[in-house]
Amino acid sequence: MENNFVLIAGGSGLIGKRLVEHLYKKGFDVAILSRNKVDKDAIYWNPSKGEIDTSMLHKVTHLINLSGVSIAGGRWTEVRKKEIIDSRVASTEFLFKNKSYFHNLKHYISASGVSCYGIDDLNKVYTEADAFGNDFLSEVVSKWELAADLFSTICTVSKVRISPVLDSKGGFISEMKKPIQFGAGAVLGSGNQWMPWIHQRDLVSIFEFIINHQLEGPFNAVSGNVTNRTLTQMLARKLHRPLVLPALPAWSAKLIFGEMATLFLDGVQVSNQKLIDKGFSFQYTDLDKALDQIL
Ligand SMILES: NC(=O)c1ccc[n+]([C@@H]2O[C@H](COP(=O)([O-])OP(=O)(O)OC[C@H]3O[C@@H](n4cnc5c(N)ncnc54)[C@H](OP(=O)(O)O)[C@@H]3O)[C@@H](O)[C@H]2O)c1
């Protein structure tokens, strides 16, 4: 792994911490870019202020960008929507603007999302060859990936379309667990909406696989697809809590969460065949066992 230096923008977050640990164990030199000036182990940047410490950038062979404000972190006001887009698109454009410092860059890998395929067809299984949808999350991803493609003029570019991540240290399962543990768990909306998912260990292995095989283009990082009803019932069973409440109607979720309710009321099935065809093997394909590992 000599000479491979991986720099991870947004590497201080849930996925980034796991990825740093994984790549480090696999023998890569790894560093993160963070807006946190106090973190002495991080290289400082602040894309919204146009600031970046360029002193180490010449060493970087692989640049991974995970940066972005949380999509589930608050109601999608117009201001919040702009933050969601800018923290991904403008941060990517800012990195590209500094391309002259990345003398040794071989590969740019952007985080992306399986929420790019829209919310319309529950029966279809979407592949990387399908078009983007027309909702807000599809717009976010399409702009994010377009910005990542700027790097294709100087190096290989890949986009990891990440599914909601199963992780014992946070993420959507922690949020789903809370109402169930308090006896207030319920299926959301029709319960038939799909939720693609991936275990964090498979996700970090996918990043490593993409680096090692110099894969180019978009890849769905998804282990499986489950409906909201099945997942809610599985969690309740594992947490030994009954689901006594009726399903939360979609209209009331929309009243509480506004447009953001689409995160848990809508969802489509997504295929992982492209990664499998490239030779990647998923370790966690059984949701039951994957949940046991993180709960
Ligand atoms: N977790 C999931 O289930 C999931 C699913 C699909 C896609 N994704 C995508 O994968 C990426 C990483 O996810 P994650 O769960 O690790 O997210 P996270 O825990 O929220 O971490 C994201 C990191 O982005 C940086 N950041 C936040 N706001 C920023 C801004 N305005 N400008 C620049 N950097 C900013 C932060 O680093 P500093 O504060 O150190 O700068 C933060 O640690 C995100 O883009 C997310 O949308 C995640």
PDB file of C-alpha atoms and ligand atoms in Angstrom, residues 9-17 32-36 39 42 45-48 65-71 83 86-88 91 111-115 144 160-166 170-172 198 203 207, ligand 1:
ATOM      1  CA  ALA A   9     -13.119  15.222   3.661  1.00  0.00           C
ATOM      2  CA  GLY A  10     -15.912  14.951   6.243  1.00  0.00           C
ATOM      3  CA  GLY A  11     -13.961  12.070   7.798  1.00  0.00           C
ATOM      4  CA  SER A  12     -15.003  13.068  11.333  1.00  0.00           C
ATOM      5  CA  GLY A  13     -18.582  11.798  10.868  1.00  0.00           C
ATOM      6  CA  LEU A  14     -20.282   8.437  11.387  1.00  0.00           C
ATOM      7  CA  ILE A  15     -19.043   6.835   8.158  1.00  0.00           C
ATOM      8  CA  GLY A  16     -15.738   8.714   8.103  1.00  0.00           C
ATOM      9  CA  LYS A  17     -14.600   7.444  11.516  1.00  0.00           C
ATOM     10  CA  ILE A  32      -9.065  13.736   7.316  1.00  0.00           C
ATOM     11  CA  LEU A  33     -10.104  17.222   6.257  1.00  0.00           C
ATOM     12  CA  SER A  34     -12.205  18.916   8.925  1.00  0.00           C
ATOM     13  CA  ARG A  35     -13.578  22.378   9.704  1.00  0.00           C
ATOM     14  CA  ASN A  36     -12.632  21.725  13.327  1.00  0.00           C
ATOM     15  CA  ASP A  39      -8.624  18.632  16.007  1.00  0.00           C
ATOM     16  CA  ALA A  42      -7.057  16.682  11.048  1.00  0.00           C
ATOM     17  CA  TRP A  45     -10.401  23.380   5.752  1.00  0.00           C
ATOM     18  CA  ASN A  46     -13.545  25.413   5.647  1.00  0.00           C
ATOM     19  CA  PRO A  47     -15.085  25.379   2.184  1.00  0.00           C
ATOM     20  CA  SER A  48     -17.705  28.033   2.972  1.00  0.00           C
ATOM     21  CA  ASN A  65     -15.448  13.371   0.028  1.00  0.00           C
ATOM     22  CA  LEU A  66     -18.084  12.529   2.660  1.00  0.00           C
ATOM     23  CA  SER A  67     -18.865  16.148   3.605  1.00  0.00           C
ATOM     24  CA  GLY A  68     -22.368  17.397   4.004  1.00  0.00           C
ATOM     25  CA  VAL A  69     -24.795  18.688   6.621  1.00  0.00           C
ATOM     26  CA  SER A  70     -27.171  16.022   7.868  1.00  0.00           C
ATOM     27  CA  ILE A  71     -30.137  15.482   5.559  1.00  0.00           C
ATOM     28  CA  GLU A  83     -27.305  24.199   3.112  1.00  0.00           C
ATOM     29  CA  ASP A  86     -24.107  23.743  -0.837  1.00  0.00           C
ATOM     30  CA  SER A  87     -22.339  21.660   1.814  1.00  0.00           C
ATOM     31  CA  ARG A  88     -22.002  18.913  -0.808  1.00  0.00           C
ATOM     32  CA  SER A  91     -17.430  21.823  -0.998  1.00  0.00           C
ATOM     33  CA  ALA A 111     -20.209   9.940  -1.287  1.00  0.00           C
ATOM     34  CA  SER A 112     -23.602   9.917  -2.938  1.00  0.00           C
ATOM     35  CA  GLY A 113     -27.010   8.461  -2.109  1.00  0.00           C
ATOM     36  CA  VAL A 114     -29.417   5.768  -3.315  1.00  0.00           C
ATOM     37  CA  SER A 115     -32.097   8.405  -2.803  1.00  0.00           C
ATOM     38  CA  TRP A 144     -23.503  16.377  -6.076  1.00  0.00           C
ATOM     39  CA  VAL A 160     -20.650   5.564  -3.856  1.00  0.00           C
ATOM     40  CA  ARG A 161     -24.459   5.742  -3.709  1.00  0.00           C
ATOM     41  CA  ILE A 162     -24.814   4.968  -0.010  1.00  0.00           C
ATOM     42  CA  SER A 163     -27.934   3.400   1.531  1.00  0.00           C
ATOM     43  CA  PRO A 164     -29.019   4.129   5.101  1.00  0.00           C
ATOM     44  CA  VAL A 165     -26.194   2.656   7.186  1.00  0.00           C
ATOM     45  CA  LEU A 166     -26.565   0.091   9.975  1.00  0.00           C
ATOM     46  CA  GLY A 170     -25.597   5.962  15.312  1.00  0.00           C
ATOM     47  CA  GLY A 171     -27.621   6.336  12.150  1.00  0.00           C
ATOM     48  CA  PHE A 172     -31.231   5.533  11.319  1.00  0.00           C
ATOM     49  CA  ILE A 198     -26.105  -1.529   4.290  1.00  0.00           C
ATOM     50  CA  LEU A 203     -19.713  -0.015   3.275  1.00  0.00           C
ATOM     51  CA  PHE A 207     -14.603   2.041  -0.477  1.00  0.00           C
TER      52      PHE A 207
HETATM   53  N1  LIG B   1     -25.144   7.712   7.254  1.00  0.00           N
HETATM   54  C1  LIG B   1     -25.979   7.312   6.300  1.00  0.00           C
HETATM   55  O1  LIG B   1     -26.865   6.444   6.530  1.00  0.00           O
HETATM   56  C2  LIG B   1     -25.843   7.877   4.896  1.00  0.00           C
HETATM   57  C3  LIG B   1     -26.670   7.350   3.870  1.00  0.00           C
HETATM   58  C4  LIG B   1     -26.563   7.886   2.585  1.00  0.00           C
HETATM   59  C5  LIG B   1     -25.638   8.889   2.314  1.00  0.00           C
HETATM   60  N2  LIG B   1     -24.857   9.370   3.334  1.00  0.00           N
HETATM   61  C6  LIG B   1     -23.921  10.466   3.008  1.00  0.00           C
HETATM   62  O2  LIG B   1     -22.598  10.093   3.348  1.00  0.00           O
HETATM   63  C7  LIG B   1     -21.888  11.232   3.855  1.00  0.00           C
HETATM   64  C8  LIG B   1     -21.299  10.886   5.227  1.00  0.00           C
HETATM   65  O3  LIG B   1     -22.374  10.469   6.069  1.00  0.00           O
HETATM   66  P1  LIG B   1     -22.230  10.451   7.660  1.00  0.00           P
HETATM   67  O4  LIG B   1     -23.390   9.700   8.182  1.00  0.00           O
HETATM   68  O5  LIG B   1     -20.844  10.061   8.045  1.00  0.00           O
HETATM   69  O6  LIG B   1     -22.447  12.011   7.962  1.00  0.00           O
HETATM   70  P2  LIG B   1     -22.047  12.836   9.270  1.00  0.00           P
HETATM   71  O7  LIG B   1     -21.815  11.938  10.425  1.00  0.00           O
HETATM   72  O8  LIG B   1     -23.092  13.898   9.418  1.00  0.00           O
HETATM   73  O9  LIG B   1     -20.650  13.497   8.869  1.00  0.00           O
HETATM   74  C9  LIG B   1     -20.538  14.381   7.795  1.00  0.00           C
HETATM   75  C10 LIG B   1     -19.307  15.241   7.977  1.00  0.00           C
HETATM   76  O10 LIG B   1     -19.421  16.329   7.037  1.00  0.00           O
HETATM   77  C11 LIG B   1     -18.808  17.480   7.563  1.00  0.00           C
HETATM   78  N3  LIG B   1     -19.708  18.633   7.332  1.00  0.00           N
HETATM   79  C12 LIG B   1     -20.903  18.886   7.901  1.00  0.00           C
HETATM   80  N4  LIG B   1     -21.396  20.051   7.439  1.00  0.00           N
HETATM   81  C13 LIG B   1     -20.479  20.542   6.569  1.00  0.00           C
HETATM   82  C14 LIG B   1     -20.392  21.708   5.780  1.00  0.00           C
HETATM   83  N5  LIG B   1     -21.348  22.643   5.810  1.00  0.00           N
HETATM   84  N6  LIG B   1     -19.300  21.885   4.986  1.00  0.00           N
HETATM   85  C15 LIG B   1     -18.309  20.952   4.968  1.00  0.00           C
HETATM   86  N7  LIG B   1     -18.323  19.837   5.709  1.00  0.00           N
HETATM   87  C16 LIG B   1     -19.403  19.630   6.487  1.00  0.00           C
HETATM   88  C17 LIG B   1     -18.592  17.283   9.069  1.00  0.00           C
HETATM   89  O11 LIG B   1     -17.176  17.263   9.303  1.00  0.00           O
HETATM   90  P3  LIG B   1     -16.398  18.459  10.091  1.00  0.00           P
HETATM   91  O12 LIG B   1     -17.369  19.041  11.085  1.00  0.00           O
HETATM   92  O13 LIG B   1     -15.253  17.742  10.748  1.00  0.00           O
HETATM   93  O14 LIG B   1     -15.965  19.422   9.044  1.00  0.00           O
HETATM   94  C18 LIG B   1     -19.202  15.920   9.344  1.00  0.00           C
HETATM   95  O15 LIG B   1     -18.431  15.141  10.228  1.00  0.00           O
HETATM   96  C19 LIG B   1     -22.885  12.392   3.937  1.00  0.00           C
HETATM   97  O16 LIG B   1     -22.686  13.247   2.838  1.00  0.00           O
HETATM   98  C20 LIG B   1     -24.240  11.713   3.852  1.00  0.00           C
HETATM   99  O17 LIG B   1     -25.230  12.501   3.200  1.00  0.00           O
HETATM  100  C21 LIG B   1     -24.940   8.898   4.607  1.00  0.00           C
END
